[in-house]
Amino acid sequence: MNLSDISTVKSILAKNGFTFKKSLGQNFLINPTVCPQMAEHSADLDTGVLEIGPGIGVLTSLLAQIAKKVVAIELDERLRPVLSQTLAEFDNTKVIFGDAMKLDLKQIIADEFADCDHVVVCANLPYYITSPIIMMLLESKLPIKSITVMVQKEAAERLCAKPGDKECGAISVAVSYYSDPELLFLVDRDSFLPAPNVDSAVIKLNVLPEPKVKVDDEQKFFKFIKACFAQRRKTLTNTVSSTLGIPKDKIISALEQCSLPPTVRAEQLPIETLAQLSDLLM
Ligand code: SAM
């Protein structure tokens, strides 16, 4: 069964009386070149793959052919009969129905992938919760090697931005704290049914064994980073002072200790310097 062929997709969905729910971010891939590329970038024969949002199983079935085991988490119960048909031939694949944001993924990984060399996440994410899912995967420190996901093009640019890029923000710093991000390739909006009104991109976050920098207090560091980027047009001194109520002279003195002028902006600074400032000020 070719699950990225538009007439096959339409016929499966019609047979099961399935209608798309925009609120669940249901845009299914119909471009036959995209899923094989995603699967090859993320998995090999020894890999356990956790997929979030299998839809009708187009990516799931390709992952099943190259990985050791695939566990897919799908929120929409209406896809149960569809997935039981489309994944019937794969005995290394399991679908768990539930909310990926609420399930205990650490436990699922421990229970399902004990015999796999390593575990990765691969998914065409529902766009309404792209950043929360990515941050949840990273913050919960799951034993995963990488996260290869399709996201909106603009989100991909923010998630993979480096210091000095205009898209660099709090989420870019948070992602780079836990991983080395790379933007793999762009995907045109016409690759989906129904076509969304934005283009997409596939990114890969190579999860680091330890966070990129050591900080005194992780929670305070993330609070500081949020404050640094809260008002993008302002200098770091002004935005941190107004967001966190820290006196300006204290911030200027911390900047001086890092050999930085009071006019510097957060997006110009590498994560190592932001960590140093956080330890001095928080
Ligand atoms: N993987 C399929 C594909 O590429 O064609 C479908 C991708 S579609 C963009 C997103 C999928 O995520 C849908 O199947 C949707 O029902 C599911 N989904 C939405 N919210 C979810 C959640 N919180 N947990 C698990 N799955 C979710």
PDB file of C-alpha atoms and ligand atoms in Angstrom:
ATOM      1  CA  MET A   1       0.000   0.000   0.000  1.00  0.00           C
ATOM      2  CA  ASN A   2       1.502   3.368  -1.035  1.00  0.00           C
ATOM      3  CA  LEU A   3       0.404   5.633   1.810  1.00  0.00           C
ATOM      4  CA  SER A   4       1.813   8.783   0.260  1.00  0.00           C
ATOM      5  CA  ASP A   5      -0.209   8.342  -2.933  1.00  0.00           C
ATOM      6  CA  ILE A   6      -3.006  10.902  -2.812  1.00  0.00           C
ATOM      7  CA  SER A   7      -5.688   8.602  -4.271  1.00  0.00           C
ATOM      8  CA  THR A   8      -4.763   5.801  -1.808  1.00  0.00           C
ATOM      9  CA  VAL A   9      -4.908   8.280   1.084  1.00  0.00           C
ATOM     10  CA  LYS A  10      -8.258   9.663  -0.062  1.00  0.00           C
ATOM     11  CA  SER A  11      -9.738   6.204  -0.518  1.00  0.00           C
ATOM     12  CA  ILE A  12      -8.567   4.953   2.934  1.00  0.00           C
ATOM     13  CA  LEU A  13      -9.949   8.076   4.590  1.00  0.00           C
ATOM     14  CA  ALA A  14     -13.265   7.870   2.694  1.00  0.00           C
ATOM     15  CA  LYS A  15     -13.676   4.144   3.507  1.00  0.00           C
ATOM     16  CA  ASN A  16     -13.293   4.963   7.200  1.00  0.00           C
ATOM     17  CA  GLY A  17     -15.445   8.106   7.055  1.00  0.00           C
ATOM     18  CA  PHE A  18     -12.487  10.148   8.319  1.00  0.00           C
ATOM     19  CA  THR A  19     -12.598  13.954   8.233  1.00  0.00           C
ATOM     20  CA  PHE A  20      -9.584  16.152   9.084  1.00  0.00           C
ATOM     21  CA  LYS A  21      -9.507  18.007  12.388  1.00  0.00           C
ATOM     22  CA  LYS A  22      -7.647  21.280  12.040  1.00  0.00           C
ATOM     23  CA  SER A  23      -7.519  21.566  15.841  1.00  0.00           C
ATOM     24  CA  LEU A  24      -5.314  18.419  15.946  1.00  0.00           C
ATOM     25  CA  GLY A  25      -2.933  19.741  13.283  1.00  0.00           C
ATOM     26  CA  GLN A  26      -3.982  17.038  10.842  1.00  0.00           C
ATOM     27  CA  ASN A  27      -2.079  17.637   7.602  1.00  0.00           C
ATOM     28  CA  PHE A  28      -1.054  14.277   6.187  1.00  0.00           C
ATOM     29  CA  LEU A  29       2.018  13.852   3.982  1.00  0.00           C
ATOM     30  CA  ILE A  30       1.336  12.981   0.356  1.00  0.00           C
ATOM     31  CA  ASN A  31       4.789  13.731  -1.088  1.00  0.00           C
ATOM     32  CA  PRO A  32       6.430  10.325  -1.658  1.00  0.00           C
ATOM     33  CA  THR A  33       9.993  11.665  -1.337  1.00  0.00           C
ATOM     34  CA  VAL A  34       9.690  13.210   2.150  1.00  0.00           C
ATOM     35  CA  CYS A  35       9.093  10.239   4.489  1.00  0.00           C
ATOM     36  CA  PRO A  36      11.946   8.084   3.108  1.00  0.00           C
ATOM     37  CA  GLN A  37      14.351  10.992   3.639  1.00  0.00           C
ATOM     38  CA  MET A  38      13.109  11.564   7.192  1.00  0.00           C
ATOM     39  CA  ALA A  39      13.347   7.861   8.016  1.00  0.00           C
ATOM     40  CA  GLU A  40      16.883   7.573   6.615  1.00  0.00           C
ATOM     41  CA  HIS A  41      18.090  10.619   8.558  1.00  0.00           C
ATOM     42  CA  SER A  42      16.800   9.227  11.849  1.00  0.00           C
ATOM     43  CA  ALA A  43      16.980   5.443  12.090  1.00  0.00           C
ATOM     44  CA  ASP A  44      18.893   2.269  11.277  1.00  0.00           C
ATOM     45  CA  LEU A  45      18.407  -1.451  11.967  1.00  0.00           C
ATOM     46  CA  ASP A  46      19.300  -1.194  15.672  1.00  0.00           C
ATOM     47  CA  THR A  47      17.093   1.824  16.387  1.00  0.00           C
ATOM     48  CA  GLY A  48      13.927   2.071  18.419  1.00  0.00           C
ATOM     49  CA  VAL A  49      11.780   4.893  17.058  1.00  0.00           C
ATOM     50  CA  LEU A  50       9.204   6.869  18.974  1.00  0.00           C
ATOM     51  CA  GLU A  51       6.822   8.628  16.586  1.00  0.00           C
ATOM     52  CA  ILE A  52       4.342  11.291  17.664  1.00  0.00           C
ATOM     53  CA  GLY A  53       1.203  11.602  15.561  1.00  0.00           C
ATOM     54  CA  PRO A  54       1.316   8.794  12.955  1.00  0.00           C
ATOM     55  CA  GLY A  55      -1.848   9.975  11.141  1.00  0.00           C
ATOM     56  CA  ILE A  56      -2.614   7.164   8.692  1.00  0.00           C
ATOM     57  CA  GLY A  57       0.871   5.696   9.164  1.00  0.00           C
ATOM     58  CA  VAL A  58       2.793   6.974   6.134  1.00  0.00           C
ATOM     59  CA  LEU A  59       6.013   7.720   8.048  1.00  0.00           C
ATOM     60  CA  THR A  60       5.382   4.874  10.514  1.00  0.00           C
ATOM     61  CA  SER A  61       5.392   2.239   7.763  1.00  0.00           C
ATOM     62  CA  LEU A  62       8.671   3.512   6.308  1.00  0.00           C
ATOM     63  CA  LEU A  63      10.290   3.626   9.745  1.00  0.00           C
ATOM     64  CA  ALA A  64       9.054   0.072  10.376  1.00  0.00           C
ATOM     65  CA  GLN A  65      10.986  -1.080   7.292  1.00  0.00           C
ATOM     66  CA  ILE A  66      14.340   0.314   8.397  1.00  0.00           C
ATOM     67  CA  ALA A  67      14.231   0.368  12.227  1.00  0.00           C
ATOM     68  CA  LYS A  68      14.166  -2.376  14.836  1.00  0.00           C
ATOM     69  CA  LYS A  69      10.915  -1.218  16.426  1.00  0.00           C
ATOM     70  CA  VAL A  70       8.489   1.687  16.077  1.00  0.00           C
ATOM     71  CA  VAL A  71       6.109   2.914  18.765  1.00  0.00           C
ATOM     72  CA  ALA A  72       3.729   5.626  17.584  1.00  0.00           C
ATOM     73  CA  ILE A  73       1.574   7.786  19.859  1.00  0.00           C
ATOM     74  CA  GLU A  74      -1.660   9.067  18.347  1.00  0.00           C
ATOM     75  CA  LEU A  75      -4.230  11.253  20.089  1.00  0.00           C
ATOM     76  CA  ASP A  76      -7.085  10.743  17.632  1.00  0.00           C
ATOM     77  CA  GLU A  77      -8.973   7.500  18.423  1.00  0.00           C
ATOM     78  CA  ARG A  78     -10.764   7.784  15.046  1.00  0.00           C
ATOM     79  CA  LEU A  79      -7.485   6.664  13.428  1.00  0.00           C
ATOM     80  CA  ARG A  80      -7.523   3.309  15.285  1.00  0.00           C
ATOM     81  CA  PRO A  81      -9.310   1.362  12.483  1.00  0.00           C
ATOM     82  CA  VAL A  82      -7.232   3.099   9.798  1.00  0.00           C
ATOM     83  CA  LEU A  83      -3.892   2.325  11.472  1.00  0.00           C
ATOM     84  CA  SER A  84      -4.859  -1.277  12.150  1.00  0.00           C
ATOM     85  CA  GLN A  85      -5.256  -1.712   8.367  1.00  0.00           C
ATOM     86  CA  THR A  86      -2.290   0.336   7.164  1.00  0.00           C
ATOM     87  CA  LEU A  87       0.220  -1.104   9.673  1.00  0.00           C
ATOM     88  CA  ALA A  88      -1.147  -4.687   9.657  1.00  0.00           C
ATOM     89  CA  GLU A  89       1.897  -6.107   7.853  1.00  0.00           C
ATOM     90  CA  PHE A  90       4.462  -4.749  10.362  1.00  0.00           C
ATOM     91  CA  ASP A  91       4.986  -6.862  13.466  1.00  0.00           C
ATOM     92  CA  ASN A  92       7.653  -4.483  14.870  1.00  0.00           C
ATOM     93  CA  THR A  93       5.189  -1.615  15.200  1.00  0.00           C
ATOM     94  CA  LYS A  94       2.830  -0.596  17.985  1.00  0.00           C
ATOM     95  CA  VAL A  95       0.414   2.314  18.287  1.00  0.00           C
ATOM     96  CA  ILE A  96      -0.421   3.782  21.683  1.00  0.00           C
ATOM     97  CA  PHE A  97      -3.514   5.998  21.733  1.00  0.00           C
ATOM     98  CA  GLY A  98      -3.116   8.988  24.030  1.00  0.00           C
ATOM     99  CA  ASP A  99      -1.770  12.513  24.347  1.00  0.00           C
ATOM    100  CA  ALA A 100       2.001  12.657  23.806  1.00  0.00           C
ATOM    101  CA  MET A 101       2.145  15.629  26.179  1.00  0.00           C
ATOM    102  CA  LYS A 102       0.572  13.628  29.020  1.00  0.00           C
ATOM    103  CA  LEU A 103       1.895  10.082  28.652  1.00  0.00           C
ATOM    104  CA  ASP A 104       4.934   8.911  30.626  1.00  0.00           C
ATOM    105  CA  LEU A 105       7.383   8.716  27.725  1.00  0.00           C
ATOM    106  CA  LYS A 106      10.302   7.661  29.954  1.00  0.00           C
ATOM    107  CA  GLN A 107       8.311   4.598  31.016  1.00  0.00           C
ATOM    108  CA  ILE A 108       7.197   3.860  27.435  1.00  0.00           C
ATOM    109  CA  ILE A 109      10.827   3.991  26.267  1.00  0.00           C
ATOM    110  CA  ALA A 110      11.943   1.703  29.128  1.00  0.00           C
ATOM    111  CA  ASP A 111       9.119  -0.783  28.466  1.00  0.00           C
ATOM    112  CA  GLU A 112       9.214  -0.844  24.666  1.00  0.00           C
ATOM    113  CA  PHE A 113      12.830  -0.342  23.602  1.00  0.00           C
ATOM    114  CA  ALA A 114      14.868  -2.432  26.065  1.00  0.00           C
ATOM    115  CA  ASP A 115      16.316  -4.509  23.198  1.00  0.00           C
ATOM    116  CA  CYS A 116      17.238  -1.546  20.967  1.00  0.00           C
ATOM    117  CA  ASP A 117      20.768  -0.067  20.844  1.00  0.00           C
ATOM    118  CA  HIS A 118      19.422   3.461  20.949  1.00  0.00           C
ATOM    119  CA  VAL A 119      16.169   5.372  20.711  1.00  0.00           C
ATOM    120  CA  VAL A 120      15.235   8.321  18.495  1.00  0.00           C
ATOM    121  CA  VAL A 121      12.148  10.435  17.946  1.00  0.00           C
ATOM    122  CA  CYS A 122      10.902  10.921  14.389  1.00  0.00           C
ATOM    123  CA  ALA A 123       7.653  12.718  13.583  1.00  0.00           C
ATOM    124  CA  ASN A 124       5.681  15.079  11.433  1.00  0.00           C
ATOM    125  CA  LEU A 125       4.538  17.120  14.413  1.00  0.00           C
ATOM    126  CA  PRO A 126       1.115  18.674  14.896  1.00  0.00           C
ATOM    127  CA  TYR A 127       1.974  22.367  14.430  1.00  0.00           C
ATOM    128  CA  TYR A 128      -0.272  23.677  17.224  1.00  0.00           C
ATOM    129  CA  ILE A 129       2.095  22.177  19.830  1.00  0.00           C
ATOM    130  CA  THR A 130       5.466  22.004  18.031  1.00  0.00           C
ATOM    131  CA  SER A 131       7.533  23.949  20.582  1.00  0.00           C
ATOM    132  CA  PRO A 132       5.853  22.471  23.704  1.00  0.00           C
ATOM    133  CA  ILE A 133       6.479  18.931  22.384  1.00  0.00           C
ATOM    134  CA  ILE A 134      10.117  19.633  21.488  1.00  0.00           C
ATOM    135  CA  MET A 135      10.800  21.314  24.845  1.00  0.00           C
ATOM    136  CA  MET A 136       9.005  18.511  26.726  1.00  0.00           C
ATOM    137  CA  LEU A 137      11.146  15.905  24.898  1.00  0.00           C
ATOM    138  CA  LEU A 138      14.350  17.796  25.730  1.00  0.00           C
ATOM    139  CA  GLU A 139      13.519  18.919  29.274  1.00  0.00           C
ATOM    140  CA  SER A 140      12.381  15.503  30.442  1.00  0.00           C
ATOM    141  CA  LYS A 141      15.903  14.255  29.622  1.00  0.00           C
ATOM    142  CA  LEU A 142      14.657  11.136  27.881  1.00  0.00           C
ATOM    143  CA  PRO A 143      17.308   8.603  26.858  1.00  0.00           C
ATOM    144  CA  ILE A 144      17.078   9.579  23.176  1.00  0.00           C
ATOM    145  CA  LYS A 145      19.840  10.151  20.642  1.00  0.00           C
ATOM    146  CA  SER A 146      18.077  12.510  18.272  1.00  0.00           C
ATOM    147  CA  ILE A 147      14.790  14.177  17.375  1.00  0.00           C
ATOM    148  CA  THR A 148      14.042  14.398  13.639  1.00  0.00           C
ATOM    149  CA  VAL A 149      10.861  16.356  13.082  1.00  0.00           C
ATOM    150  CA  MET A 150       8.868  18.224  10.475  1.00  0.00           C
ATOM    151  CA  VAL A 151       7.855  21.653  11.724  1.00  0.00           C
ATOM    152  CA  GLN A 152       6.728  24.953  10.186  1.00  0.00           C
ATOM    153  CA  LYS A 153       9.568  26.586   8.237  1.00  0.00           C
ATOM    154  CA  GLU A 154       9.571  29.656  10.504  1.00  0.00           C
ATOM    155  CA  ALA A 155       9.655  27.452  13.613  1.00  0.00           C
ATOM    156  CA  ALA A 156      12.558  25.481  12.088  1.00  0.00           C
ATOM    157  CA  GLU A 157      14.505  28.709  11.550  1.00  0.00           C
ATOM    158  CA  ARG A 158      13.909  29.783  15.167  1.00  0.00           C
ATOM    159  CA  LEU A 159      14.703  26.358  16.643  1.00  0.00           C
ATOM    160  CA  CYS A 160      17.977  26.098  14.686  1.00  0.00           C
ATOM    161  CA  ALA A 161      19.048  29.777  14.931  1.00  0.00           C
ATOM    162  CA  LYS A 162      22.582  30.579  16.072  1.00  0.00           C
ATOM    163  CA  PRO A 163      23.736  33.686  18.022  1.00  0.00           C
ATOM    164  CA  GLY A 164      23.762  36.637  15.620  1.00  0.00           C
ATOM    165  CA  ASP A 165      20.896  35.270  13.449  1.00  0.00           C
ATOM    166  CA  LYS A 166      17.855  37.528  13.447  1.00  0.00           C
ATOM    167  CA  GLU A 167      15.601  34.562  14.333  1.00  0.00           C
ATOM    168  CA  CYS A 168      17.625  33.772  17.480  1.00  0.00           C
ATOM    169  CA  GLY A 169      15.384  33.781  20.576  1.00  0.00           C
ATOM    170  CA  ALA A 170      14.829  32.094  23.933  1.00  0.00           C
ATOM    171  CA  ILE A 171      13.747  28.833  22.250  1.00  0.00           C
ATOM    172  CA  SER A 172      16.937  28.740  20.098  1.00  0.00           C
ATOM    173  CA  VAL A 173      19.078  29.038  23.233  1.00  0.00           C
ATOM    174  CA  ALA A 174      16.991  26.417  25.077  1.00  0.00           C
ATOM    175  CA  VAL A 175      17.305  23.973  22.158  1.00  0.00           C
ATOM    176  CA  SER A 176      21.063  24.556  21.894  1.00  0.00           C
ATOM    177  CA  TYR A 177      21.417  23.931  25.649  1.00  0.00           C
ATOM    178  CA  TYR A 178      20.256  20.340  25.116  1.00  0.00           C
ATOM    179  CA  SER A 179      21.204  19.553  21.508  1.00  0.00           C
ATOM    180  CA  ASP A 180      23.078  20.378  18.317  1.00  0.00           C
ATOM    181  CA  PRO A 181      20.311  21.402  15.911  1.00  0.00           C
ATOM    182  CA  GLU A 182      20.491  21.162  12.109  1.00  0.00           C
ATOM    183  CA  LEU A 183      17.991  22.182   9.444  1.00  0.00           C
ATOM    184  CA  LEU A 184      17.908  19.226   7.035  1.00  0.00           C
ATOM    185  CA  PHE A 185      15.583  20.255   4.194  1.00  0.00           C
ATOM    186  CA  LEU A 186      12.567  22.382   3.254  1.00  0.00           C
ATOM    187  CA  VAL A 187       9.170  20.897   2.378  1.00  0.00           C
ATOM    188  CA  ASP A 188       6.642  22.683   0.200  1.00  0.00           C
ATOM    189  CA  ARG A 189       3.085  23.189   1.545  1.00  0.00           C
ATOM    190  CA  ASP A 190       1.682  21.179  -1.403  1.00  0.00           C
ATOM    191  CA  SER A 191       3.276  18.061   0.098  1.00  0.00           C
ATOM    192  CA  PHE A 192       0.330  17.754   2.511  1.00  0.00           C
ATOM    193  CA  LEU A 193      -3.366  16.922   2.448  1.00  0.00           C
ATOM    194  CA  PRO A 194      -4.973  19.307   3.191  1.00  0.00           C
ATOM    195  CA  ALA A 195      -2.256  21.845   2.240  1.00  0.00           C
ATOM    196  CA  PRO A 196      -1.496  24.168   5.183  1.00  0.00           C
ATOM    197  CA  ASN A 197      -0.919  27.843   4.440  1.00  0.00           C
ATOM    198  CA  VAL A 198       2.746  27.686   5.431  1.00  0.00           C
ATOM    199  CA  ASP A 199       5.813  25.825   4.176  1.00  0.00           C
ATOM    200  CA  SER A 200       7.608  23.313   6.377  1.00  0.00           C
ATOM    201  CA  ALA A 201      11.086  22.046   7.130  1.00  0.00           C
ATOM    202  CA  VAL A 202      12.634  18.932   8.632  1.00  0.00           C
ATOM    203  CA  ILE A 203      15.090  19.539  11.439  1.00  0.00           C
ATOM    204  CA  LYS A 204      17.288  17.156  13.404  1.00  0.00           C
ATOM    205  CA  LEU A 205      18.241  17.832  17.021  1.00  0.00           C
ATOM    206  CA  ASN A 206      21.235  15.720  17.979  1.00  0.00           C
ATOM    207  CA  VAL A 207      20.735  15.343  21.721  1.00  0.00           C
ATOM    208  CA  LEU A 208      23.869  16.034  23.796  1.00  0.00           C
ATOM    209  CA  PRO A 209      24.897  13.581  26.540  1.00  0.00           C
ATOM    210  CA  GLU A 210      25.262  16.580  28.895  1.00  0.00           C
ATOM    211  CA  PRO A 211      23.857  20.130  28.528  1.00  0.00           C
ATOM    212  CA  LYS A 212      26.128  22.406  26.499  1.00  0.00           C
ATOM    213  CA  VAL A 213      26.943  24.661  29.478  1.00  0.00           C
ATOM    214  CA  LYS A 214      27.049  24.182  33.243  1.00  0.00           C
ATOM    215  CA  VAL A 215      24.862  26.607  35.195  1.00  0.00           C
ATOM    216  CA  ASP A 216      24.333  27.030  38.958  1.00  0.00           C
ATOM    217  CA  ASP A 217      20.565  26.630  38.652  1.00  0.00           C
ATOM    218  CA  GLU A 218      18.851  25.373  35.473  1.00  0.00           C
ATOM    219  CA  GLN A 219      15.421  26.840  36.301  1.00  0.00           C
ATOM    220  CA  LYS A 220      16.903  30.262  37.003  1.00  0.00           C
ATOM    221  CA  PHE A 221      18.925  30.056  33.768  1.00  0.00           C
ATOM    222  CA  PHE A 222      15.756  29.435  31.710  1.00  0.00           C
ATOM    223  CA  LYS A 223      13.959  32.287  33.519  1.00  0.00           C
ATOM    224  CA  PHE A 224      16.926  34.549  32.706  1.00  0.00           C
ATOM    225  CA  ILE A 225      16.957  33.487  29.028  1.00  0.00           C
ATOM    226  CA  LYS A 226      13.207  34.187  28.707  1.00  0.00           C
ATOM    227  CA  ALA A 227      13.758  37.654  30.196  1.00  0.00           C
ATOM    228  CA  CYS A 228      16.743  38.343  27.892  1.00  0.00           C
ATOM    229  CA  PHE A 229      14.555  37.857  24.793  1.00  0.00           C
ATOM    230  CA  ALA A 230      11.255  39.190  26.214  1.00  0.00           C
ATOM    231  CA  GLN A 231      11.492  42.564  24.475  1.00  0.00           C
ATOM    232  CA  ARG A 232      13.471  42.001  21.332  1.00  0.00           C
ATOM    233  CA  ARG A 233      14.059  45.636  20.388  1.00  0.00           C
ATOM    234  CA  LYS A 234      15.590  46.483  23.767  1.00  0.00           C
ATOM    235  CA  THR A 235      19.133  45.990  24.998  1.00  0.00           C
ATOM    236  CA  LEU A 236      19.754  43.085  27.375  1.00  0.00           C
ATOM    237  CA  THR A 237      20.225  45.616  30.213  1.00  0.00           C
ATOM    238  CA  ASN A 238      16.785  47.185  29.672  1.00  0.00           C
ATOM    239  CA  THR A 239      14.788  44.009  29.052  1.00  0.00           C
ATOM    240  CA  VAL A 240      16.320  42.037  31.943  1.00  0.00           C
ATOM    241  CA  SER A 241      15.900  45.007  34.284  1.00  0.00           C
ATOM    242  CA  SER A 242      12.235  45.596  33.388  1.00  0.00           C
ATOM    243  CA  THR A 243      11.275  41.894  33.205  1.00  0.00           C
ATOM    244  CA  LEU A 244      13.070  40.630  36.323  1.00  0.00           C
ATOM    245  CA  GLY A 245      13.316  43.864  38.342  1.00  0.00           C
ATOM    246  CA  ILE A 246      17.130  43.650  38.576  1.00  0.00           C
ATOM    247  CA  PRO A 247      18.746  47.121  38.987  1.00  0.00           C
ATOM    248  CA  LYS A 248      20.449  48.317  35.783  1.00  0.00           C
ATOM    249  CA  ASP A 249      23.773  49.066  37.494  1.00  0.00           C
ATOM    250  CA  LYS A 250      23.978  45.432  38.654  1.00  0.00           C
ATOM    251  CA  ILE A 251      23.384  44.198  35.070  1.00  0.00           C
ATOM    252  CA  ILE A 252      25.922  46.662  33.627  1.00  0.00           C
ATOM    253  CA  SER A 253      28.511  45.511  36.146  1.00  0.00           C
ATOM    254  CA  ALA A 254      27.870  41.818  35.255  1.00  0.00           C
ATOM    255  CA  LEU A 255      28.242  42.712  31.562  1.00  0.00           C
ATOM    256  CA  GLU A 256      31.533  44.473  32.356  1.00  0.00           C
ATOM    257  CA  GLN A 257      32.807  41.328  34.072  1.00  0.00           C
ATOM    258  CA  CYS A 258      32.161  39.534  30.754  1.00  0.00           C
ATOM    259  CA  SER A 259      33.920  42.392  28.849  1.00  0.00           C
ATOM    260  CA  LEU A 260      30.626  43.445  27.235  1.00  0.00           C
ATOM    261  CA  PRO A 261      29.179  46.978  26.707  1.00  0.00           C
ATOM    262  CA  PRO A 262      25.846  47.944  28.382  1.00  0.00           C
ATOM    263  CA  THR A 263      24.241  48.230  24.928  1.00  0.00           C
ATOM    264  CA  VAL A 264      24.653  44.558  23.963  1.00  0.00           C
ATOM    265  CA  ARG A 265      21.601  42.555  22.819  1.00  0.00           C
ATOM    266  CA  ALA A 266      20.883  39.003  23.923  1.00  0.00           C
ATOM    267  CA  GLU A 267      20.766  37.591  20.362  1.00  0.00           C
ATOM    268  CA  GLN A 268      24.422  38.581  19.845  1.00  0.00           C
ATOM    269  CA  LEU A 269      25.665  36.433  22.741  1.00  0.00           C
ATOM    270  CA  PRO A 270      26.759  32.785  22.717  1.00  0.00           C
ATOM    271  CA  ILE A 271      25.140  30.439  25.229  1.00  0.00           C
ATOM    272  CA  GLU A 272      28.362  30.311  27.304  1.00  0.00           C
ATOM    273  CA  THR A 273      28.154  34.072  27.966  1.00  0.00           C
ATOM    274  CA  LEU A 274      24.414  33.914  28.722  1.00  0.00           C
ATOM    275  CA  ALA A 275      25.167  31.145  31.248  1.00  0.00           C
ATOM    276  CA  GLN A 276      27.890  33.281  32.863  1.00  0.00           C
ATOM    277  CA  LEU A 277      25.537  36.274  33.117  1.00  0.00           C
ATOM    278  CA  SER A 278      22.781  34.095  34.561  1.00  0.00           C
ATOM    279  CA  ASP A 279      25.123  32.805  37.279  1.00  0.00           C
ATOM    280  CA  LEU A 280      26.174  36.394  38.105  1.00  0.00           C
ATOM    281  CA  LEU A 281      22.663  37.869  38.190  1.00  0.00           C
ATOM    282  CA  MET A 282      20.185  35.176  39.268  1.00  0.00           C
TER     283      MET A 282
HETATM  284  N1  SAM B   1       2.527  11.476  10.535  1.00  0.00           N
HETATM  285  C1  SAM B   1       1.378  11.778   9.723  1.00  0.00           C
HETATM  286  C2  SAM B   1       1.829  12.270   8.374  1.00  0.00           C
HETATM  287  O1  SAM B   1       2.993  12.692   8.279  1.00  0.00           O
HETATM  288  O2  SAM B   1       1.044  12.274   7.440  1.00  0.00           O
HETATM  289  C3  SAM B   1       0.433  12.784  10.383  1.00  0.00           C
HETATM  290  C4  SAM B   1       1.058  14.074  10.822  1.00  0.00           C
HETATM  291  S1  SAM B   1      -0.118  15.290  11.325  1.00  0.00           S
HETATM  292  C5  SAM B   1       0.813  16.757  10.967  1.00  0.00           C
HETATM  293  C6  SAM B   1      -0.077  15.283  13.086  1.00  0.00           C
HETATM  294  C7  SAM B   1      -0.662  14.056  13.781  1.00  0.00           C
HETATM  295  O3  SAM B   1      -0.525  14.241  15.206  1.00  0.00           O
HETATM  296  C8  SAM B   1      -2.148  13.805  13.561  1.00  0.00           C
HETATM  297  O4  SAM B   1      -2.341  12.448  13.281  1.00  0.00           O
HETATM  298  C9  SAM B   1      -2.810  14.199  14.879  1.00  0.00           C
HETATM  299  O5  SAM B   1      -4.013  13.500  15.131  1.00  0.00           O
HETATM  300  C10 SAM B   1      -1.714  13.827  15.877  1.00  0.00           C
HETATM  301  N2  SAM B   1      -1.750  14.557  17.164  1.00  0.00           N
HETATM  302  C11 SAM B   1      -2.194  15.804  17.412  1.00  0.00           C
HETATM  303  N3  SAM B   1      -2.005  16.134  18.703  1.00  0.00           N
HETATM  304  C12 SAM B   1      -1.414  15.065  19.301  1.00  0.00           C
HETATM  305  C13 SAM B   1      -0.964  14.781  20.632  1.00  0.00           C
HETATM  306  N4  SAM B   1      -1.096  15.695  21.603  1.00  0.00           N
HETATM  307  N5  SAM B   1      -0.422  13.571  20.894  1.00  0.00           N
HETATM  308  C14 SAM B   1      -0.305  12.638  19.902  1.00  0.00           C
HETATM  309  N6  SAM B   1      -0.697  12.852  18.622  1.00  0.00           N
HETATM  310  C15 SAM B   1      -1.251  14.042  18.321  1.00  0.00           C
END
